[in-house]
Coordinates of C-alpha atoms and ligand atoms in Angstrom, one line a residue:
M276 CA 0.0 0.0 0.1
P277 CA 1.4 3.4 -0.9
A278 CA 2.4 5.6 1.9
T279 CA -0.3 8.2 1.4
A280 CA -3.0 5.6 1.3
L281 CA -1.7 4.0 4.5
L282 CA -1.6 7.4 6.3
R283 CA -5.2 8.2 5.2
H284 CA -6.3 4.7 6.3
T285 CA -4.7 5.2 9.7
L286 CA -6.3 8.5 10.1
L287 CA -9.7 7.1 9.4
Q288 CA -9.4 4.0 11.5
Q289 CA -7.6 5.9 14.3
T290 CA -5.4 2.9 15.2
H291 CA -1.9 1.9 14.3
Q292 CA -1.5 0.0 11.0
L293 CA 1.2 -2.6 10.8
R294 CA 2.1 -3.9 7.5
D295 CA 5.0 -6.1 6.4
D296 CA 7.1 -3.3 5.0
A297 CA 5.9 -0.3 6.8
L298 CA 4.0 0.7 9.8
C299 CA 1.9 3.8 10.6
L300 CA 1.4 4.8 14.2
H301 CA -1.6 6.9 15.3
I302 CA -0.9 9.1 18.1
A303 CA -3.9 10.7 19.4
G304 CA -3.6 14.2 20.8
S305 CA -6.3 16.4 22.5
H306 CA -9.2 18.0 20.9
G307 CA -9.3 15.3 18.1
S308 CA -5.9 16.1 16.8
A309 CA -3.4 13.3 16.0
L310 CA 0.1 12.7 15.0
L311 CA 0.8 10.2 12.4
L312 CA 4.1 8.4 12.2
W313 CA 5.0 6.5 9.0
L314 CA 8.0 4.2 9.2
Q315 CA 9.5 2.1 6.5
V316 CA 10.7 -1.1 8.5
A317 CA 11.7 -4.6 8.0
P318 CA 8.7 -7.0 8.6
L319 CA 7.9 -7.1 12.2
A320 CA 8.5 -10.4 13.7
G321 CA 6.6 -11.6 16.7
G322 CA 4.3 -10.2 19.3
L323 CA 7.1 -8.6 21.4
A324 CA 8.0 -6.1 18.7
R325 CA 4.5 -5.2 18.2
G326 CA 3.9 -4.8 21.9
L327 CA 7.0 -2.5 22.2
L328 CA 5.6 -0.4 19.4
Q329 CA 2.4 -0.1 21.2
V330 CA 4.2 1.1 24.3
F331 CA 6.3 3.5 22.3
A332 CA 3.0 4.9 20.6
S333 CA 1.3 5.5 23.9
H334 CA 4.4 7.3 25.2
A335 CA 4.5 9.5 22.2
A336 CA 0.9 10.2 22.5
L337 CA 1.4 11.4 26.1
A338 CA 4.4 13.5 24.9
L339 CA 2.3 15.1 22.2
E340 CA -0.5 15.7 24.8
N341 CA 2.0 17.4 27.1
L342 CA 3.4 19.5 24.2
Q343 CA 0.0 20.8 23.4
L344 CA -0.8 21.4 27.0
Y345 CA 2.5 23.4 27.3
L346 CA 1.6 25.3 24.3
S347 CA -1.8 26.4 25.6
I348 CA -0.4 27.2 29.0
N349 CA 2.3 29.2 27.4
D350 CA -0.5 31.0 25.4
L351 CA -2.5 31.6 28.6
A352 CA 0.5 32.7 30.5
F353 CA 1.8 35.1 27.9
T354 CA -1.1 36.3 25.9
D355 CA -4.1 38.5 26.8
P356 CA -7.3 36.6 25.9
L357 CA -9.4 39.6 25.1
V358 CA -7.1 41.8 22.9
R359 CA -4.8 38.9 21.8
L360 CA -1.7 40.8 22.6
P361 CA 1.2 39.7 24.9
N362 CA 0.2 40.3 28.6
R363 CA 2.2 41.6 31.6
N364 CA 4.3 38.4 31.9
A365 CA 5.4 38.6 28.3
M366 CA 6.3 42.2 28.8
V367 CA 8.4 41.4 31.8
V368 CA 10.2 38.7 29.8
A369 CA 10.9 41.3 27.0
L370 CA 12.2 43.8 29.5
E371 CA 14.4 41.2 31.1
R372 CA 15.8 40.4 27.7
R373 CA 16.6 43.9 26.9
Q374 CA 15.4 43.7 23.4
W375 CA 15.9 47.4 22.9
P376 CA 18.8 48.2 25.4
D377 CA 18.4 52.0 24.8
G378 CA 14.7 51.8 24.5
T379 CA 11.8 53.3 26.5
L380 CA 9.0 51.6 28.4
A381 CA 5.6 53.3 28.5
L382 CA 2.8 52.4 30.8
L383 CA -0.2 53.9 29.3
D384 CA -3.6 54.2 31.1
L385 CA -6.9 55.3 29.4
D386 CA -8.3 58.3 31.0
G387 CA -11.9 57.8 32.3
F388 CA -12.0 54.2 31.3
S389 CA -13.8 53.0 34.4
D390 CA -16.6 55.6 33.6
I391 CA -16.9 54.0 30.1
N392 CA -17.3 50.7 31.7
S393 CA -19.7 51.6 34.4
V394 CA -21.9 54.1 32.3
L395 CA -21.9 51.9 29.2
D396 CA -22.0 48.3 29.3
E397 CA -19.0 46.1 29.8
H398 CA -19.0 44.7 26.3
F399 CA -18.6 48.2 25.0
G400 CA -15.6 48.7 27.3
D401 CA -14.1 45.5 25.8
T402 CA -14.6 46.8 22.3
V403 CA -12.9 50.0 23.2
L404 CA -9.9 48.1 24.6
C405 CA -9.6 46.1 21.4
A406 CA -9.8 49.2 19.3
V407 CA -7.1 50.9 21.4
A408 CA -4.9 47.7 21.2
H409 CA -5.4 47.6 17.4
R410 CA -4.4 51.2 17.1
L411 CA -1.3 50.8 19.2
V412 CA -0.2 47.8 17.3
T413 CA -0.7 49.5 13.9
E414 CA 1.2 52.5 15.0
L415 CA 4.0 50.9 17.0
S416 CA 4.5 47.4 16.7
A417 CA 7.2 47.7 14.0
H418 CA 9.4 49.2 16.6
A419 CA 8.0 48.1 19.9
L420 CA 6.4 45.5 21.8
V421 CA 2.7 46.3 22.7
A422 CA 1.2 44.4 25.5
R423 CA -1.9 44.7 27.7
V424 CA -0.5 44.6 31.2
G425 CA -3.8 45.1 33.1
G426 CA -7.5 46.2 32.9
D427 CA -6.9 49.5 30.9
L428 CA -3.2 49.6 31.1
F429 CA -1.0 49.0 28.1
G430 CA 2.7 48.5 28.1
I431 CA 4.8 49.6 25.1
Y432 CA 8.5 48.9 25.1
G433 CA 10.6 49.8 22.0
R434 CA 12.8 52.3 20.2
A435 CA 13.4 55.5 22.2
D436 CA 12.6 57.7 19.2
R437 CA 9.2 55.9 18.7
V438 CA 7.9 55.4 22.3
T439 CA 7.8 59.1 23.1
A440 CA 5.2 61.3 24.9
E441 CA 4.6 63.2 21.7
N442 CA 4.1 60.0 19.6
L443 CA 1.6 58.6 22.3
A444 CA -0.4 61.9 22.2
R445 CA -0.4 61.8 18.5
I446 CA -1.8 58.3 18.4
F447 CA -4.8 59.4 20.6
A448 CA -5.4 62.6 18.7
Q449 CA -7.9 60.9 16.4
P450 CA -11.3 59.7 17.9
F451 CA -11.9 56.1 17.8
V452 CA -15.0 54.7 16.1
I453 CA -16.6 51.8 18.2
N454 CA -19.2 49.5 16.7
D455 CA -19.7 52.0 13.8
G456 CA -21.1 54.3 16.3
E457 CA -20.4 57.9 17.3
P458 CA -16.7 58.7 17.4
L459 CA -15.3 58.4 20.8
R460 CA -12.5 60.8 22.0
L461 CA -10.1 59.1 24.3
A462 CA -7.1 60.4 26.1
A463 CA -4.4 58.5 27.8
T464 CA -1.9 59.2 30.4
A465 CA 1.5 57.6 30.4
G466 CA 4.4 57.1 32.7
L467 CA 7.7 56.4 30.8
V468 CA 11.0 54.8 31.8
Q469 CA 14.2 55.2 29.9
M470 CA 15.7 51.7 30.0
S471 CA 19.3 52.7 29.1
N472 CA 21.9 52.8 31.8
T473 CA 19.8 50.8 34.2
S474 CA 20.1 47.3 35.4
I475 CA 16.6 47.1 36.9
S476 CA 14.5 44.0 36.4
G477 CA 11.5 43.9 34.2
V478 CA 9.1 43.9 37.3
V479 CA 10.9 46.9 38.7
A480 CA 10.8 48.8 35.4
L481 CA 7.1 48.2 35.3
K482 CA 6.9 49.4 38.8
H483 CA 8.9 52.7 38.0
A484 CA 6.7 53.2 35.0
G485 CA 3.7 52.9 37.3
V486 CA 5.1 55.5 39.8
A487 CA 5.6 58.0 36.9
L488 CA 2.1 57.2 35.6
K489 CA 0.6 58.1 39.0
Q490 CA 2.6 61.3 39.1
A491 CA 1.4 62.2 35.5
K492 CA -2.3 61.7 36.4
S493 CA -2.0 63.8 39.5
R494 CA -0.5 66.6 37.5
A495 CA -1.8 66.5 34.1
R496 CA -4.3 63.9 32.7
G497 CA -3.8 63.1 28.9
K498 CA -0.1 63.8 29.3
S499 CA 3.0 61.8 29.9
M500 CA 5.8 61.8 32.5
Y501 CA 9.3 60.3 32.6
F502 CA 10.2 58.4 35.9
E503 CA 12.7 60.0 38.1
P504 CA 14.0 58.3 41.3
T505 CA 12.7 61.3 43.4
Q506 CA 9.1 60.3 42.5
I507 CA 9.4 57.3 44.8
D508 CA 9.8 59.6 47.8
A509 CA 7.0 61.9 46.3
A510 CA 4.7 58.7 46.0
S511 CA 5.2 57.9 49.8
D512 CA 4.6 61.5 50.8
R513 CA 1.4 61.4 48.8
M514 CA 0.2 58.3 50.6
H515 CA 0.9 60.1 54.0
M516 CA -1.0 63.2 52.7
L517 CA -4.0 61.1 51.6
N518 CA -4.2 59.5 55.0
R519 CA -4.1 62.8 56.7
L520 CA -6.7 64.1 54.4
R521 CA -9.0 61.1 55.0
A522 CA -8.6 61.8 58.7
A523 CA -9.4 65.5 58.4
F524 CA -12.5 64.8 56.3
S525 CA -13.8 62.2 58.8
E526 CA -13.0 64.4 61.8
E527 CA -14.9 67.4 59.9
R528 CA -11.9 69.6 59.7
L529 CA -12.5 70.7 56.2
F530 CA -14.4 73.8 55.4
L531 CA -15.4 76.2 52.6
H532 CA -14.4 79.6 51.8
Y533 CA -16.5 81.9 49.5
Q534 CA -15.2 84.3 46.9
P535 CA -17.6 87.0 45.4
L536 CA -18.5 87.1 41.8
V537 CA -19.2 90.6 40.6
H538 CA -20.9 92.0 37.6
L539 CA -18.2 94.2 36.1
G540 CA -20.7 96.7 34.5
T541 CA -22.7 97.4 37.5
G542 CA -20.5 96.2 40.4
R543 CA -23.4 94.2 41.8
V544 CA -22.4 90.8 43.6
V545 CA -24.1 88.1 41.6
G546 CA -22.8 85.1 43.5
A547 CA -19.9 83.5 45.2
E548 CA -17.7 80.6 44.3
C549 CA -17.1 78.1 47.1
L550 CA -13.5 76.9 47.6
L551 CA -12.5 73.9 49.8
R552 CA -10.0 74.5 52.4
W553 CA -8.0 72.2 54.7
R554 CA -6.0 73.4 57.6
R555 CA -3.7 70.6 59.0
S556 CA -3.6 70.1 62.7
D557 CA -0.2 71.9 62.7
G558 CA -2.0 75.0 61.4
R559 CA -0.6 74.8 58.0
M560 CA -3.0 75.3 55.0
V561 CA -2.8 72.8 52.1
P562 CA -3.7 74.2 48.8
P563 CA -6.7 72.5 47.0
D564 CA -4.6 72.2 43.8
I565 CA -2.5 69.7 45.9
F566 CA -5.1 67.8 47.8
I567 CA -8.0 67.6 45.2
P568 CA -6.2 65.6 42.6
L569 CA -5.0 63.1 45.4
A570 CA -8.7 62.8 46.6
E571 CA -9.8 62.3 42.9
Q572 CA -7.2 59.5 42.5
S573 CA -8.1 57.7 45.6
G574 CA -11.9 57.8 45.2
L575 CA -12.3 60.1 48.2
M576 CA -13.5 62.9 46.0
I577 CA -16.9 61.4 45.6
A578 CA -17.7 61.6 49.3
L579 CA -15.8 65.0 49.6
G580 CA -17.6 66.4 46.6
Q581 CA -21.0 65.5 48.1
W582 CA -20.1 67.1 51.4
V583 CA -19.0 70.3 49.5
V584 CA -22.3 70.4 47.6
R585 CA -24.4 70.0 50.7
T586 CA -22.4 72.6 52.7
A587 CA -22.6 75.1 49.9
L588 CA -26.3 74.6 49.4
L589 CA -26.9 75.1 53.3
W590 CA -24.8 78.2 53.1
R591 CA -26.8 79.6 50.2
R592 CA -30.0 78.8 52.1
S593 CA -28.6 80.7 55.2
L594 CA -28.2 83.9 53.0
R595 CA -31.9 84.2 52.4
G596 CA -32.8 87.7 52.9
V597 CA -29.2 88.8 52.9
V598 CA -28.5 88.6 49.2
D599 CA -30.7 88.9 46.1
E600 CA -32.8 86.1 45.2
D601 CA -30.8 85.4 42.0
F602 CA -27.5 85.2 43.8
R603 CA -25.8 81.9 42.9
V604 CA -23.5 79.7 44.8
A605 CA -20.8 78.3 42.4
I606 CA -19.7 74.8 43.2
N607 CA -16.5 73.2 41.7
V608 CA -17.2 69.6 40.5
S609 CA -14.4 67.6 39.6
H610 CA -14.2 65.0 36.7
A611 CA -14.4 62.1 39.0
Q612 CA -17.5 63.3 40.7
F613 CA -19.3 64.5 37.6
A614 CA -18.6 61.1 36.0
E615 CA -20.4 59.1 38.7
P616 CA -23.5 57.6 37.0
N617 CA -25.9 59.0 39.7
F618 CA -24.2 62.5 40.2
V619 CA -27.1 64.4 38.6
D620 CA -29.8 62.4 40.6
V621 CA -28.1 63.0 43.9
F622 CA -27.5 66.6 43.1
L623 CA -31.1 67.3 42.3
L624 CA -32.3 65.3 45.2
L625 CA -30.0 67.6 47.5
L626 CA -31.5 70.7 45.9
C627 CA -35.0 69.4 46.8
E628 CA -34.2 68.2 50.2
L629 CA -32.4 71.5 51.3
Q630 CA -35.0 73.5 49.4
V631 CA -32.5 75.5 47.4
P632 CA -33.9 76.5 43.9
G633 CA -31.6 75.4 40.9
A634 CA -31.6 79.0 40.0
Q635 CA -29.5 79.8 42.9
V636 CA -26.8 77.4 42.0
E637 CA -24.0 77.1 39.4
I638 CA -21.6 74.3 39.0
E639 CA -18.0 74.7 37.6
L640 CA -16.6 71.9 35.5
T641 CA -13.2 71.6 34.0
E642 CA -12.3 70.8 30.4
S643 CA -11.3 67.3 31.5
V644 CA -14.9 66.2 31.6
A645 CA -15.1 66.5 27.8
V646 CA -13.1 63.3 27.6
G647 CA -15.4 60.4 27.2
N648 CA -18.9 59.9 25.9
V649 CA -20.2 63.4 24.8
Q650 CA -23.8 62.2 24.5
Q651 CA -23.9 61.1 28.2
L652 CA -22.3 64.3 29.1
V653 CA -24.8 66.5 27.2
A654 CA -27.7 64.5 28.7
K655 CA -26.4 65.1 32.2
L656 CA -25.8 68.8 31.6
T657 CA -29.3 69.2 30.1
Q658 CA -31.0 67.7 33.0
L659 CA -29.1 70.1 35.4
R660 CA -29.9 73.1 33.4
A661 CA -33.6 72.0 33.1
A662 CA -33.6 72.4 36.9
G663 CA -32.3 75.9 36.5
V664 CA -28.7 75.1 37.5
R665 CA -26.1 77.1 35.5
V666 CA -23.1 75.3 34.1
A667 CA -19.7 77.0 33.7
M668 CA -16.5 75.7 32.1
D669 CA -13.8 76.5 34.6
D670 CA -10.1 77.3 33.9
F671 CA -11.0 77.7 30.1
G672 CA -8.1 77.8 27.9
T673 CA -5.9 75.6 30.0
G674 CA -7.5 72.1 29.0
Y675 CA -7.7 70.3 25.7
S676 CA -11.3 70.2 24.9
S677 CA -12.0 70.8 21.3
L678 CA -14.2 73.7 20.2
S679 CA -16.8 71.4 18.6
I680 CA -17.4 69.7 22.0
I681 CA -17.7 73.0 23.7
Q682 CA -20.4 74.0 21.2
R683 CA -22.2 70.7 21.7
L684 CA -22.2 70.8 25.5
A685 CA -25.1 72.5 27.2
L686 CA -23.0 75.2 28.9
D687 CA -23.9 78.7 30.1
K688 CA -20.6 80.3 30.7
L689 CA -16.8 80.1 30.2
K690 CA -14.5 81.1 33.1
I691 CA -11.4 82.5 31.8
D692 CA -8.4 81.0 33.6
R693 CA -6.5 83.4 35.9
S694 CA -3.2 82.8 34.1
F695 CA -4.7 84.8 31.2
I696 CA -5.7 87.7 33.5
S697 CA -3.0 88.2 36.2
G698 CA -0.7 85.3 35.5
A699 CA 2.5 85.1 33.4
Q700 CA 0.5 84.4 30.3
A701 CA -1.4 87.7 30.7
Q702 CA 1.8 89.7 30.9
N703 CA 3.2 88.1 27.8
N704 CA 0.1 88.3 25.7
T705 CA -1.5 91.4 27.2
F706 CA -5.0 90.1 27.4
E707 CA -4.9 88.8 23.9
I708 CA -6.0 85.4 24.9
A709 CA -8.7 86.7 27.3
R710 CA -9.9 88.9 24.6
T711 CA -10.2 85.9 22.1
I712 CA -12.0 83.8 24.7
I713 CA -14.6 86.6 25.2
T714 CA -15.2 86.9 21.5
L715 CA -15.5 83.1 21.2
A716 CA -18.0 83.2 24.1
E717 CA -20.0 85.8 22.5
H718 CA -20.2 83.7 19.4
L719 CA -21.3 80.6 21.3
Q720 CA -23.8 82.9 23.3
L721 CA -22.1 82.1 26.5
A722 CA -21.4 84.4 29.4
T723 CA -17.7 84.9 30.6
T724 CA -16.3 85.3 34.1
A725 CA -12.7 86.4 34.4
E726 CA -11.0 84.9 37.3
G727 CA -7.9 86.2 39.1
I728 CA -8.6 90.0 38.7
E729 CA -6.1 91.7 40.9
T730 CA -5.9 95.3 39.9
Q731 CA -8.4 98.0 38.7
E732 CA -6.5 98.1 35.3
Q733 CA -7.3 94.5 34.7
C734 CA -10.9 95.0 35.7
E735 CA -11.2 98.0 33.3
A736 CA -9.6 96.3 30.5
L737 CA -11.9 93.3 30.8
L738 CA -14.9 95.4 30.9
A739 CA -13.7 97.2 27.7
V740 CA -13.5 94.0 25.9
G741 CA -16.9 92.8 27.0
C742 CA -16.3 90.6 29.9
E743 CA -19.4 90.3 31.9
L744 CA -18.5 88.9 35.2
G745 CA -15.3 88.9 37.3
Q746 CA -13.7 87.5 40.4
G747 CA -10.4 88.0 42.1
Y748 CA -8.4 89.7 44.9
W749 CA -9.3 93.1 43.5
F750 CA -12.9 92.5 44.9
S751 CA -12.1 90.1 47.6
R752 CA -10.1 87.1 48.6
P753 CA -12.1 84.0 49.3
L754 CA -13.7 84.6 52.7
A755 CA -14.6 82.5 55.7
E756 CA -18.5 81.9 56.1
A757 CA -18.6 84.3 59.0
D758 CA -16.8 87.1 57.2
F759 CA -18.9 87.0 54.1
P760 CA -21.9 89.0 55.2
Q761 CA -19.7 91.8 56.7
W762 CA -17.7 92.0 53.6
L763 CA -21.0 92.3 51.5
H764 CA -22.2 95.0 53.8
H765 CA -19.0 97.1 53.5
Y766 CA -18.8 96.5 49.7
S767 CA -22.4 97.5 49.1
T768 CA -22.0 100.6 51.3
S769 CA -18.9 101.6 49.4
Q770 CA -20.6 100.9 46.0
S771 CA -23.7 103.1 46.9
Q772 CA -21.4 105.9 48.2
G773 CA -19.4 105.7 45.0
E774 CA -22.6 106.0 43.1
S775 CA -23.9 108.9 45.0
N776 CA -20.5 110.6 44.8
G777 CA -20.1 110.0 41.1
Ligands
C2E55 P1 -10.7 77.4 40.6 O1 -12.1 76.9 40.6 O2 -10.3 78.1 39.2 O3 -10.7 78.6 41.8 C1 -10.1 79.9 41.6 C2 -8.8 79.9 42.4 O4 -8.3 81.2 42.1 C3 -8.9 79.7 43.9 O5 -7.8 79.1 44.3 C4 -8.9 81.2 44.3 O6 -8.4 81.2 45.6 C5 -7.9 81.7 43.2 N1 -7.9 83.2 43.2 C6 -9.0 84.0 43.1 N2 -8.8 85.2 43.0 C7 -7.5 85.3 42.6 C8 -6.7 86.4 42.3 O7 -6.9 87.5 42.2 N3 -5.3 86.0 42.2 C9 -4.9 84.8 42.3 N4 -3.5 84.6 42.1 N5 -5.7 83.7 42.6 C10 -6.9 83.9 42.8 P2 -7.9 77.9 45.3 O8 -8.8 78.2 46.4 O9 -6.5 77.7 45.6 O10 -8.4 76.8 44.4 C11 -7.6 76.2 43.3 C12 -8.5 75.2 42.6 O11 -8.8 74.0 43.4 C13 -9.8 75.7 42.1 O12 -9.5 76.5 41.0 C14 -10.5 74.5 41.9 O13 -10.1 73.9 40.7 C15 -10.0 73.5 42.9 N6 -11.1 73.5 44.1 C16 -11.2 74.3 45.1 N7 -12.3 73.9 45.8 C17 -12.8 72.9 45.2 C18 -14.0 72.0 45.4 O14 -14.8 72.2 46.4 N8 -14.2 71.0 44.6 C19 -13.3 70.8 43.5 N9 -13.7 69.9 42.7 N10 -12.4 71.6 43.2 C20 -12.1 72.7 44.0
MG56 MG1 -13.7 77.2 40.0
MG57 MG1 -10.8 78.5 37.7

């Protein structure tokens, strides 16, 4: 019988075929696979030889089984089952082998991915991860290893001129189209480690990248940061600070200050922004710019933010009869807080419970909220505005939201960041940026508040270019609750004296 016929026959019969001049062994593997061995041999004499062959075949079958098992364990151990990319183990091995001795490792985290997962369904989140994996591989895999090292964490290790902060930002510049749906804008924050001149292990390299990532997240979402050894100390300092902040919050040692918002044309006080304050037990004040990002990262911001809303609303209620009906308390709402699926419901419930009309409240969001699902965002903002709450975009000009998004969001006002009013930017550009933002706001039919007004000249210049509202040390520093009515009284008196004198 020709060899091919014998092989076919063996496969069909699934048993060894012993012929006078040849034998074909059938070695069964797992999942219906089989290995066939065809050997040209002298005629087999006696049962012993046949028996030995049988033993050999069963050993070979076992070896095949083991091999297949090994391959699938290998696959499980080194491949991510969802995006079919190398996983964390594979990345550690690649780093240990120093495939790119002068290369860079980037640990990249998708901003707001947990919101995508919690607000939309999990399947959508999986699809987003696959789309990101595909984009990273397309853009980088010729010169780098791309791996999924955790939930929404990707590791990229490769040539230093490819794995750069700029390149990563460029890769995320275009929106992602998921399930042929609406384009989804995603941003990522990354921690980078230069692998040259270090002898650290793969695990430590990933750890360092993680430290840099945390630092980058606390400073500037959507940006990247390189690892520096001092960051390890900084990380432990942050841990201590967070512990102290938690304690201060639970012991009710946090409080709010209130900074007046003034109508520049009439000088009327139209509201006040509430600003969170933390005085440590040693008496030192910790700036909110420092502790709020920390609270955001740790999840504490949700509870903290709710406390701020409640306290601010109670304060507004206490001002009944002291201020005009349309006086608004402006509350800063952080990205993490606003992204909570039940944020709007809880907020509206609080208005109801504390009997503060929506028309006496304003919320300030930063441009970072524009990352993520715009439709969801618009729905939330519309619901708030329907209750009379006004929505301002805070620190406008410092973030990265696109104009088209600003146009689509249901906003009432832009707050021009103080760096364009009294900061270094203002000195360099002499109000040019502020003026441009005011013109833009006019086109979009939005009001404007200039923050950080420190001098009369700044105030007049802003009024001249059509800015409606202002806030800053020129009018008042943020005030303690007890000092606010007194300031209001003095201010109103000096205003009316000014009017009667003028
Ligand atoms: P922001 O919302 O832009 O608040 C305005 C900041 O400008 C405040 O700093 C205020 O004290 C400061 N400021 C006001 N007038 C002047 C001025 O004339 N010159 C200068 N140089 N600065 C002025 P603060 O209180 O340190 O707050 C910093 C940031 O912390 C806030 O910026 C806001 O983003 C955040 N923040 C404060 N309180 C809260 C809060 O309750 N929740 C959230 N999510 N964020 C808060
Ligand atoms: Mg603000
Ligand atoms: Mg601001």
